[in-house]
Amino acid sequence: MSDDTALIDMCDALIHTRQHTGPKHLEAPGPDEAELEALFAAAAAAPDHHQLRPWRFLVLGEAARQRLSEVFVEALRQRDPQARPDQLEDARIKAFRGPVLILAIVDLRADDPEVPAFERVFSLGCAVQNLLLAARARGFGSGLSSGRALHTPLMHQAFGLAEGEQPVCFISLGTPRRSRPIRPRPAVAEFVQRI
């Protein structure tokens, strides 16, 4: 085992200083095309049983964000036919927050029975964490968000998702408007048992 203290310290710093920054607290600049390419290359290093790559990412440009805003509004209307105009507007503008917005999708199609659904979701989680840490290393803030609209037929239709694909979360990237203290993490003894 090599004694690369600097690498260990850098790795620990990235992990322990990464924190959620909500999309409305992110501003330009966000990652440019070359930086996004590097973030997705980091995602590609995730564990992947049988090398299925059971996930993909959609970087939502202006037209896609417009479609997303319509999905958010219509999903709210379906859930609450009495939604007020200001609530519908709040739903609409969520699609335009943060400089970069990415949709993370898991592929649950049963094309390899040796890799169950939970492993595919786990692989996506690892890919997302790699991406978040790579963003942190480049000085960007990030946040994950979800919501009930993700699980509607509207979302599948708006983004041409195949049967068996499931959108899992949005990833927002940009520059945090302000720094916040790191939230307390649980003590190791709270979630680890040695048996």
JSON list of C-alpha atoms in Angstrom, two decimals:
[
{"chain": "A", "resi": 1, "resn": "MET", "atom": "CA", "xyz": [0.00, 0.00, 0.00]},
{"chain": "A", "resi": 2, "resn": "SER", "atom": "CA", "xyz": [1.47, 3.35, -1.04]},
{"chain": "A", "resi": 3, "resn": "ASP", "atom": "CA", "xyz": [1.81, 6.20, 1.41]},
{"chain": "A", "resi": 4, "resn": "ASP", "atom": "CA", "xyz": [0.23, 8.93, -0.68]},
{"chain": "A", "resi": 5, "resn": "THR", "atom": "CA", "xyz": [-0.97, 11.19, 2.12]},
{"chain": "A", "resi": 6, "resn": "ALA", "atom": "CA", "xyz": [-1.76, 14.09, -0.22]},
{"chain": "A", "resi": 7, "resn": "LEU", "atom": "CA", "xyz": [-4.09, 11.93, -2.31]},
{"chain": "A", "resi": 8, "resn": "ILE", "atom": "CA", "xyz": [-5.82, 10.59, 0.80]},
{"chain": "A", "resi": 9, "resn": "ASP", "atom": "CA", "xyz": [-6.24, 14.09, 2.20]},
{"chain": "A", "resi": 10, "resn": "MET", "atom": "CA", "xyz": [-7.63, 15.38, -1.10]},
{"chain": "A", "resi": 11, "resn": "CYS", "atom": "CA", "xyz": [-10.07, 12.45, -1.37]},
{"chain": "A", "resi": 12, "resn": "ASP", "atom": "CA", "xyz": [-11.25, 12.94, 2.22]},
{"chain": "A", "resi": 13, "resn": "ALA", "atom": "CA", "xyz": [-11.66, 16.69, 1.69]},
{"chain": "A", "resi": 14, "resn": "LEU", "atom": "CA", "xyz": [-13.80, 16.17, -1.43]},
{"chain": "A", "resi": 15, "resn": "ILE", "atom": "CA", "xyz": [-16.03, 13.66, 0.32]},
{"chain": "A", "resi": 16, "resn": "HIS", "atom": "CA", "xyz": [-16.42, 15.58, 3.58]},
{"chain": "A", "resi": 17, "resn": "THR", "atom": "CA", "xyz": [-16.93, 19.04, 2.06]},
{"chain": "A", "resi": 18, "resn": "ARG", "atom": "CA", "xyz": [-19.46, 17.98, -0.57]},
{"chain": "A", "resi": 19, "resn": "GLN", "atom": "CA", "xyz": [-22.92, 19.13, 0.39]},
{"chain": "A", "resi": 20, "resn": "HIS", "atom": "CA", "xyz": [-26.32, 19.67, -1.13]},
{"chain": "A", "resi": 21, "resn": "THR", "atom": "CA", "xyz": [-26.95, 23.09, -2.65]},
{"chain": "A", "resi": 22, "resn": "GLY", "atom": "CA", "xyz": [-30.51, 23.46, -3.91]},
{"chain": "A", "resi": 23, "resn": "PRO", "atom": "CA", "xyz": [-31.05, 24.62, -7.50]},
{"chain": "A", "resi": 24, "resn": "LYS", "atom": "CA", "xyz": [-32.38, 28.04, -6.50]},
{"chain": "A", "resi": 25, "resn": "HIS", "atom": "CA", "xyz": [-29.09, 28.67, -4.67]},
{"chain": "A", "resi": 26, "resn": "LEU", "atom": "CA", "xyz": [-26.91, 27.91, -7.71]},
{"chain": "A", "resi": 27, "resn": "GLU", "atom": "CA", "xyz": [-25.90, 30.56, -10.23]},
{"chain": "A", "resi": 28, "resn": "ALA", "atom": "CA", "xyz": [-23.63, 30.89, -13.25]},
{"chain": "A", "resi": 29, "resn": "PRO", "atom": "CA", "xyz": [-21.09, 29.84, -14.06]},
{"chain": "A", "resi": 30, "resn": "GLY", "atom": "CA", "xyz": [-21.86, 26.17, -14.27]},
{"chain": "A", "resi": 31, "resn": "PRO", "atom": "CA", "xyz": [-19.61, 23.54, -15.82]},
{"chain": "A", "resi": 32, "resn": "ASP", "atom": "CA", "xyz": [-18.77, 24.16, -19.47]},
{"chain": "A", "resi": 33, "resn": "GLU", "atom": "CA", "xyz": [-18.83, 21.39, -22.09]},
{"chain": "A", "resi": 34, "resn": "ALA", "atom": "CA", "xyz": [-15.29, 20.18, -21.35]},
{"chain": "A", "resi": 35, "resn": "GLU", "atom": "CA", "xyz": [-15.98, 20.12, -17.62]},
{"chain": "A", "resi": 36, "resn": "LEU", "atom": "CA", "xyz": [-19.26, 18.27, -18.14]},
{"chain": "A", "resi": 37, "resn": "GLU", "atom": "CA", "xyz": [-17.40, 15.71, -20.24]},
{"chain": "A", "resi": 38, "resn": "ALA", "atom": "CA", "xyz": [-14.99, 15.18, -17.32]},
{"chain": "A", "resi": 39, "resn": "LEU", "atom": "CA", "xyz": [-17.89, 14.83, -14.86]},
{"chain": "A", "resi": 40, "resn": "PHE", "atom": "CA", "xyz": [-19.55, 12.19, -17.01]},
{"chain": "A", "resi": 41, "resn": "ALA", "atom": "CA", "xyz": [-16.21, 10.37, -17.40]},
{"chain": "A", "resi": 42, "resn": "ALA", "atom": "CA", "xyz": [-16.10, 10.23, -13.58]},
{"chain": "A", "resi": 43, "resn": "ALA", "atom": "CA", "xyz": [-19.65, 8.83, -13.57]},
{"chain": "A", "resi": 44, "resn": "ALA", "atom": "CA", "xyz": [-18.55, 6.12, -16.02]},
{"chain": "A", "resi": 45, "resn": "ALA", "atom": "CA", "xyz": [-16.07, 4.81, -13.42]},
{"chain": "A", "resi": 46, "resn": "ALA", "atom": "CA", "xyz": [-18.95, 3.61, -11.20]},
{"chain": "A", "resi": 47, "resn": "PRO", "atom": "CA", "xyz": [-19.23, -0.08, -10.28]},
{"chain": "A", "resi": 48, "resn": "ASP", "atom": "CA", "xyz": [-21.18, -1.83, -13.02]},
{"chain": "A", "resi": 49, "resn": "HIS", "atom": "CA", "xyz": [-21.87, -5.57, -12.75]},
{"chain": "A", "resi": 50, "resn": "HIS", "atom": "CA", "xyz": [-21.60, -7.18, -16.22]},
{"chain": "A", "resi": 51, "resn": "GLN", "atom": "CA", "xyz": [-20.81, -3.73, -17.64]},
{"chain": "A", "resi": 52, "resn": "LEU", "atom": "CA", "xyz": [-24.45, -3.08, -18.47]},
{"chain": "A", "resi": 53, "resn": "ARG", "atom": "CA", "xyz": [-24.26, 0.69, -17.91]},
{"chain": "A", "resi": 54, "resn": "PRO", "atom": "CA", "xyz": [-27.80, 0.51, -16.55]},
{"chain": "A", "resi": 55, "resn": "TRP", "atom": "CA", "xyz": [-28.17, 4.28, -16.46]},
{"chain": "A", "resi": 56, "resn": "ARG", "atom": "CA", "xyz": [-27.92, 7.37, -18.58]},
{"chain": "A", "resi": 57, "resn": "PHE", "atom": "CA", "xyz": [-28.01, 11.13, -18.16]},
{"chain": "A", "resi": 58, "resn": "LEU", "atom": "CA", "xyz": [-29.89, 13.81, -20.08]},
{"chain": "A", "resi": 59, "resn": "VAL", "atom": "CA", "xyz": [-28.40, 17.31, -20.00]},
{"chain": "A", "resi": 60, "resn": "LEU", "atom": "CA", "xyz": [-31.48, 19.51, -20.29]},
{"chain": "A", "resi": 61, "resn": "GLY", "atom": "CA", "xyz": [-31.03, 22.48, -22.62]},
{"chain": "A", "resi": 62, "resn": "GLU", "atom": "CA", "xyz": [-33.44, 25.37, -23.05]},
{"chain": "A", "resi": 63, "resn": "ALA", "atom": "CA", "xyz": [-36.06, 23.48, -25.11]},
{"chain": "A", "resi": 64, "resn": "ALA", "atom": "CA", "xyz": [-35.92, 20.48, -22.76]},
{"chain": "A", "resi": 65, "resn": "ARG", "atom": "CA", "xyz": [-36.34, 22.76, -19.74]},
{"chain": "A", "resi": 66, "resn": "GLN", "atom": "CA", "xyz": [-39.39, 24.29, -21.39]},
{"chain": "A", "resi": 67, "resn": "ARG", "atom": "CA", "xyz": [-40.87, 20.78, -21.81]},
{"chain": "A", "resi": 68, "resn": "LEU", "atom": "CA", "xyz": [-39.97, 20.02, -18.19]},
{"chain": "A", "resi": 69, "resn": "SER", "atom": "CA", "xyz": [-41.74, 23.16, -17.00]},
{"chain": "A", "resi": 70, "resn": "GLU", "atom": "CA", "xyz": [-44.88, 22.00, -18.81]},
{"chain": "A", "resi": 71, "resn": "VAL", "atom": "CA", "xyz": [-44.57, 18.57, -17.16]},
{"chain": "A", "resi": 72, "resn": "PHE", "atom": "CA", "xyz": [-44.26, 20.18, -13.73]},
{"chain": "A", "resi": 73, "resn": "VAL", "atom": "CA", "xyz": [-47.33, 22.37, -14.31]},
{"chain": "A", "resi": 74, "resn": "GLU", "atom": "CA", "xyz": [-49.48, 19.56, -15.74]},
{"chain": "A", "resi": 75, "resn": "ALA", "atom": "CA", "xyz": [-48.41, 17.11, -13.00]},
{"chain": "A", "resi": 76, "resn": "LEU", "atom": "CA", "xyz": [-49.46, 19.65, -10.38]},
{"chain": "A", "resi": 77, "resn": "ARG", "atom": "CA", "xyz": [-52.80, 20.21, -12.17]},
{"chain": "A", "resi": 78, "resn": "GLN", "atom": "CA", "xyz": [-53.43, 16.46, -12.16]},
{"chain": "A", "resi": 79, "resn": "ARG", "atom": "CA", "xyz": [-52.60, 16.17, -8.45]},
{"chain": "A", "resi": 80, "resn": "ASP", "atom": "CA", "xyz": [-54.48, 19.31, -7.49]},
{"chain": "A", "resi": 81, "resn": "PRO", "atom": "CA", "xyz": [-57.14, 20.56, -9.93]},
{"chain": "A", "resi": 82, "resn": "GLN", "atom": "CA", "xyz": [-57.64, 23.53, -7.57]},
{"chain": "A", "resi": 83, "resn": "ALA", "atom": "CA", "xyz": [-54.00, 24.68, -7.82]},
{"chain": "A", "resi": 84, "resn": "ARG", "atom": "CA", "xyz": [-53.80, 28.46, -7.87]},
{"chain": "A", "resi": 85, "resn": "PRO", "atom": "CA", "xyz": [-52.01, 30.36, -10.66]},
{"chain": "A", "resi": 86, "resn": "ASP", "atom": "CA", "xyz": [-49.13, 31.30, -8.33]},
{"chain": "A", "resi": 87, "resn": "GLN", "atom": "CA", "xyz": [-48.64, 27.60, -7.43]},
{"chain": "A", "resi": 88, "resn": "LEU", "atom": "CA", "xyz": [-48.61, 26.68, -11.12]},
{"chain": "A", "resi": 89, "resn": "GLU", "atom": "CA", "xyz": [-46.06, 29.42, -11.77]},
{"chain": "A", "resi": 90, "resn": "ASP", "atom": "CA", "xyz": [-43.88, 28.14, -8.89]},
{"chain": "A", "resi": 91, "resn": "ALA", "atom": "CA", "xyz": [-44.00, 24.67, -10.46]},
{"chain": "A", "resi": 92, "resn": "ARG", "atom": "CA", "xyz": [-43.09, 26.09, -13.88]},
{"chain": "A", "resi": 93, "resn": "ILE", "atom": "CA", "xyz": [-40.04, 28.09, -12.77]},
{"chain": "A", "resi": 94, "resn": "LYS", "atom": "CA", "xyz": [-38.49, 25.08, -10.99]},
{"chain": "A", "resi": 95, "resn": "ALA", "atom": "CA", "xyz": [-37.41, 23.81, -14.41]},
{"chain": "A", "resi": 96, "resn": "PHE", "atom": "CA", "xyz": [-35.25, 26.89, -14.99]},
{"chain": "A", "resi": 97, "resn": "ARG", "atom": "CA", "xyz": [-33.29, 26.99, -11.73]},
{"chain": "A", "resi": 98, "resn": "GLY", "atom": "CA", "xyz": [-29.53, 26.44, -11.75]},
{"chain": "A", "resi": 99, "resn": "PRO", "atom": "CA", "xyz": [-27.16, 26.84, -14.72]},
{"chain": "A", "resi": 100, "resn": "VAL", "atom": "CA", "xyz": [-26.95, 23.12, -15.54]},
{"chain": "A", "resi": 101, "resn": "LEU", "atom": "CA", "xyz": [-29.76, 20.61, -15.05]},
{"chain": "A", "resi": 102, "resn": "ILE", "atom": "CA", "xyz": [-29.29, 16.88, -15.63]},
{"chain": "A", "resi": 103, "resn": "LEU", "atom": "CA", "xyz": [-31.86, 14.09, -15.46]},
{"chain": "A", "resi": 104, "resn": "ALA", "atom": "CA", "xyz": [-30.51, 10.77, -14.13]},
{"chain": "A", "resi": 105, "resn": "ILE", "atom": "CA", "xyz": [-32.28, 7.68, -15.49]},
{"chain": "A", "resi": 106, "resn": "VAL", "atom": "CA", "xyz": [-31.95, 4.03, -14.46]},
{"chain": "A", "resi": 107, "resn": "ASP", "atom": "CA", "xyz": [-32.62, 1.21, -16.91]},
{"chain": "A", "resi": 108, "resn": "LEU", "atom": "CA", "xyz": [-34.56, -1.59, -15.20]},
{"chain": "A", "resi": 109, "resn": "ARG", "atom": "CA", "xyz": [-35.24, -3.68, -18.28]},
{"chain": "A", "resi": 110, "resn": "ALA", "atom": "CA", "xyz": [-34.66, -7.36, -17.55]},
{"chain": "A", "resi": 111, "resn": "ASP", "atom": "CA", "xyz": [-32.04, -8.05, -20.21]},
{"chain": "A", "resi": 112, "resn": "ASP", "atom": "CA", "xyz": [-29.60, -9.67, -17.72]},
{"chain": "A", "resi": 113, "resn": "PRO", "atom": "CA", "xyz": [-31.22, -11.76, -14.97]},
{"chain": "A", "resi": 114, "resn": "GLU", "atom": "CA", "xyz": [-27.91, -11.90, -13.05]},
{"chain": "A", "resi": 115, "resn": "VAL", "atom": "CA", "xyz": [-28.06, -8.15, -12.38]},
{"chain": "A", "resi": 116, "resn": "PRO", "atom": "CA", "xyz": [-31.22, -7.42, -10.36]},
{"chain": "A", "resi": 117, "resn": "ALA", "atom": "CA", "xyz": [-32.94, -4.05, -10.28]},
{"chain": "A", "resi": 118, "resn": "PHE", "atom": "CA", "xyz": [-31.47, -2.99, -6.93]},
{"chain": "A", "resi": 119, "resn": "GLU", "atom": "CA", "xyz": [-27.91, -3.44, -8.31]},
{"chain": "A", "resi": 120, "resn": "ARG", "atom": "CA", "xyz": [-28.76, -1.24, -11.28]},
{"chain": "A", "resi": 121, "resn": "VAL", "atom": "CA", "xyz": [-30.10, 1.50, -9.01]},
{"chain": "A", "resi": 122, "resn": "PHE", "atom": "CA", "xyz": [-27.04, 1.14, -6.80]},
{"chain": "A", "resi": 123, "resn": "SER", "atom": "CA", "xyz": [-24.78, 1.51, -9.84]},
{"chain": "A", "resi": 124, "resn": "LEU", "atom": "CA", "xyz": [-26.58, 4.73, -10.80]},
{"chain": "A", "resi": 125, "resn": "GLY", "atom": "CA", "xyz": [-26.13, 6.01, -7.24]},
{"chain": "A", "resi": 126, "resn": "CYS", "atom": "CA", "xyz": [-22.39, 5.39, -7.49]},
{"chain": "A", "resi": 127, "resn": "ALA", "atom": "CA", "xyz": [-22.26, 7.13, -10.88]},
{"chain": "A", "resi": 128, "resn": "VAL", "atom": "CA", "xyz": [-24.11, 10.14, -9.45]},
{"chain": "A", "resi": 129, "resn": "GLN", "atom": "CA", "xyz": [-21.79, 10.32, -6.42]},
{"chain": "A", "resi": 130, "resn": "ASN", "atom": "CA", "xyz": [-18.73, 10.18, -8.69]},
{"chain": "A", "resi": 131, "resn": "LEU", "atom": "CA", "xyz": [-20.19, 13.03, -10.73]},
{"chain": "A", "resi": 132, "resn": "LEU", "atom": "CA", "xyz": [-20.93, 15.10, -7.61]},
{"chain": "A", "resi": 133, "resn": "LEU", "atom": "CA", "xyz": [-17.42, 14.61, -6.24]},
{"chain": "A", "resi": 134, "resn": "ALA", "atom": "CA", "xyz": [-15.86, 15.48, -9.60]},
{"chain": "A", "resi": 135, "resn": "ALA", "atom": "CA", "xyz": [-17.99, 18.65, -9.64]},
{"chain": "A", "resi": 136, "resn": "ARG", "atom": "CA", "xyz": [-16.86, 19.49, -6.10]},
{"chain": "A", "resi": 137, "resn": "ALA", "atom": "CA", "xyz": [-13.22, 19.03, -7.13]},
{"chain": "A", "resi": 138, "resn": "ARG", "atom": "CA", "xyz": [-13.76, 21.68, -9.82]},
{"chain": "A", "resi": 139, "resn": "GLY", "atom": "CA", "xyz": [-15.34, 24.13, -7.39]},
{"chain": "A", "resi": 140, "resn": "PHE", "atom": "CA", "xyz": [-18.98, 23.65, -8.39]},
{"chain": "A", "resi": 141, "resn": "GLY", "atom": "CA", "xyz": [-21.93, 23.25, -6.08]},
{"chain": "A", "resi": 142, "resn": "SER", "atom": "CA", "xyz": [-24.49, 20.52, -6.69]},
{"chain": "A", "resi": 143, "resn": "GLY", "atom": "CA", "xyz": [-27.87, 19.38, -5.54]},
{"chain": "A", "resi": 144, "resn": "LEU", "atom": "CA", "xyz": [-30.15, 16.42, -6.13]},
{"chain": "A", "resi": 145, "resn": "SER", "atom": "CA", "xyz": [-33.89, 16.85, -6.37]},
{"chain": "A", "resi": 146, "resn": "SER", "atom": "CA", "xyz": [-36.84, 14.64, -7.20]},
{"chain": "A", "resi": 147, "resn": "GLY", "atom": "CA", "xyz": [-40.58, 15.09, -6.85]},
{"chain": "A", "resi": 148, "resn": "ARG", "atom": "CA", "xyz": [-43.78, 13.37, -7.82]},
{"chain": "A", "resi": 149, "resn": "ALA", "atom": "CA", "xyz": [-43.66, 14.58, -11.42]},
{"chain": "A", "resi": 150, "resn": "LEU", "atom": "CA", "xyz": [-40.69, 12.25, -12.02]},
{"chain": "A", "resi": 151, "resn": "HIS", "atom": "CA", "xyz": [-42.95, 9.21, -11.74]},
{"chain": "A", "resi": 152, "resn": "THR", "atom": "CA", "xyz": [-45.66, 10.28, -14.15]},
{"chain": "A", "resi": 153, "resn": "PRO", "atom": "CA", "xyz": [-46.33, 9.16, -17.72]},
{"chain": "A", "resi": 154, "resn": "LEU", "atom": "CA", "xyz": [-45.91, 12.86, -18.60]},
{"chain": "A", "resi": 155, "resn": "MET", "atom": "CA", "xyz": [-42.20, 12.67, -17.78]},
{"chain": "A", "resi": 156, "resn": "HIS", "atom": "CA", "xyz": [-41.72, 9.53, -19.85]},
{"chain": "A", "resi": 157, "resn": "GLN", "atom": "CA", "xyz": [-43.50, 11.08, -22.81]},
{"chain": "A", "resi": 158, "resn": "ALA", "atom": "CA", "xyz": [-41.70, 14.43, -22.60]},
{"chain": "A", "resi": 159, "resn": "PHE", "atom": "CA", "xyz": [-38.26, 12.81, -22.71]},
{"chain": "A", "resi": 160, "resn": "GLY", "atom": "CA", "xyz": [-38.90, 9.70, -24.80]},
{"chain": "A", "resi": 161, "resn": "LEU", "atom": "CA", "xyz": [-38.08, 7.23, -22.03]},
{"chain": "A", "resi": 162, "resn": "ALA", "atom": "CA", "xyz": [-38.35, 3.57, -22.92]},
{"chain": "A", "resi": 163, "resn": "GLU", "atom": "CA", "xyz": [-40.54, 1.09, -21.08]},
{"chain": "A", "resi": 164, "resn": "GLY", "atom": "CA", "xyz": [-38.47, -0.04, -18.10]},
{"chain": "A", "resi": 165, "resn": "GLU", "atom": "CA", "xyz": [-36.50, 3.20, -17.81]},
{"chain": "A", "resi": 166, "resn": "GLN", "atom": "CA", "xyz": [-37.16, 5.22, -14.67]},
{"chain": "A", "resi": 167, "resn": "PRO", "atom": "CA", "xyz": [-36.09, 8.81, -14.02]},
{"chain": "A", "resi": 168, "resn": "VAL", "atom": "CA", "xyz": [-34.55, 8.87, -10.54]},
{"chain": "A", "resi": 169, "resn": "CYS", "atom": "CA", "xyz": [-33.47, 12.43, -9.83]},
{"chain": "A", "resi": 170, "resn": "PHE", "atom": "CA", "xyz": [-32.36, 15.76, -11.19]},
{"chain": "A", "resi": 171, "resn": "ILE", "atom": "CA", "xyz": [-28.78, 16.93, -10.68]},
{"chain": "A", "resi": 172, "resn": "SER", "atom": "CA", "xyz": [-28.30, 20.70, -10.56]},
{"chain": "A", "resi": 173, "resn": "LEU", "atom": "CA", "xyz": [-24.81, 22.14, -11.01]},
{"chain": "A", "resi": 174, "resn": "GLY", "atom": "CA", "xyz": [-23.49, 25.67, -10.70]},
{"chain": "A", "resi": 175, "resn": "THR", "atom": "CA", "xyz": [-21.75, 28.12, -8.42]},
{"chain": "A", "resi": 176, "resn": "PRO", "atom": "CA", "xyz": [-23.23, 28.40, -4.93]},
{"chain": "A", "resi": 177, "resn": "ARG", "atom": "CA", "xyz": [-24.57, 31.90, -4.16]},
{"chain": "A", "resi": 178, "resn": "ARG", "atom": "CA", "xyz": [-23.15, 31.64, -0.65]},
{"chain": "A", "resi": 179, "resn": "SER", "atom": "CA", "xyz": [-21.22, 29.16, 1.42]},
{"chain": "A", "resi": 180, "resn": "ARG", "atom": "CA", "xyz": [-22.88, 27.30, 4.24]},
{"chain": "A", "resi": 181, "resn": "PRO", "atom": "CA", "xyz": [-21.45, 25.36, 7.15]},
{"chain": "A", "resi": 182, "resn": "ILE", "atom": "CA", "xyz": [-21.08, 21.65, 6.49]},
{"chain": "A", "resi": 183, "resn": "ARG", "atom": "CA", "xyz": [-23.98, 19.79, 8.03]},
{"chain": "A", "resi": 184, "resn": "PRO", "atom": "CA", "xyz": [-23.10, 17.39, 10.83]},
{"chain": "A", "resi": 185, "resn": "ARG", "atom": "CA", "xyz": [-22.50, 13.84, 9.68]},
{"chain": "A", "resi": 186, "resn": "PRO", "atom": "CA", "xyz": [-23.49, 10.83, 11.75]},
{"chain": "A", "resi": 187, "resn": "ALA", "atom": "CA", "xyz": [-20.84, 9.22, 13.91]},
{"chain": "A", "resi": 188, "resn": "VAL", "atom": "CA", "xyz": [-19.52, 5.95, 12.47]},
{"chain": "A", "resi": 189, "resn": "ALA", "atom": "CA", "xyz": [-20.67, 4.08, 15.56]},
{"chain": "A", "resi": 190, "resn": "GLU", "atom": "CA", "xyz": [-24.27, 5.05, 14.78]},
{"chain": "A", "resi": 191, "resn": "PHE", "atom": "CA", "xyz": [-24.41, 3.01, 11.59]},
{"chain": "A", "resi": 192, "resn": "VAL", "atom": "CA", "xyz": [-21.59, 0.43, 11.72]},
{"chain": "A", "resi": 193, "resn": "GLN", "atom": "CA", "xyz": [-21.56, -2.79, 13.75]},
{"chain": "A", "resi": 194, "resn": "ARG", "atom": "CA", "xyz": [-18.64, -5.14, 13.99]},
{"chain": "A", "resi": 195, "resn": "ILE", "atom": "CA", "xyz": [-19.98, -8.65, 14.49]}
]
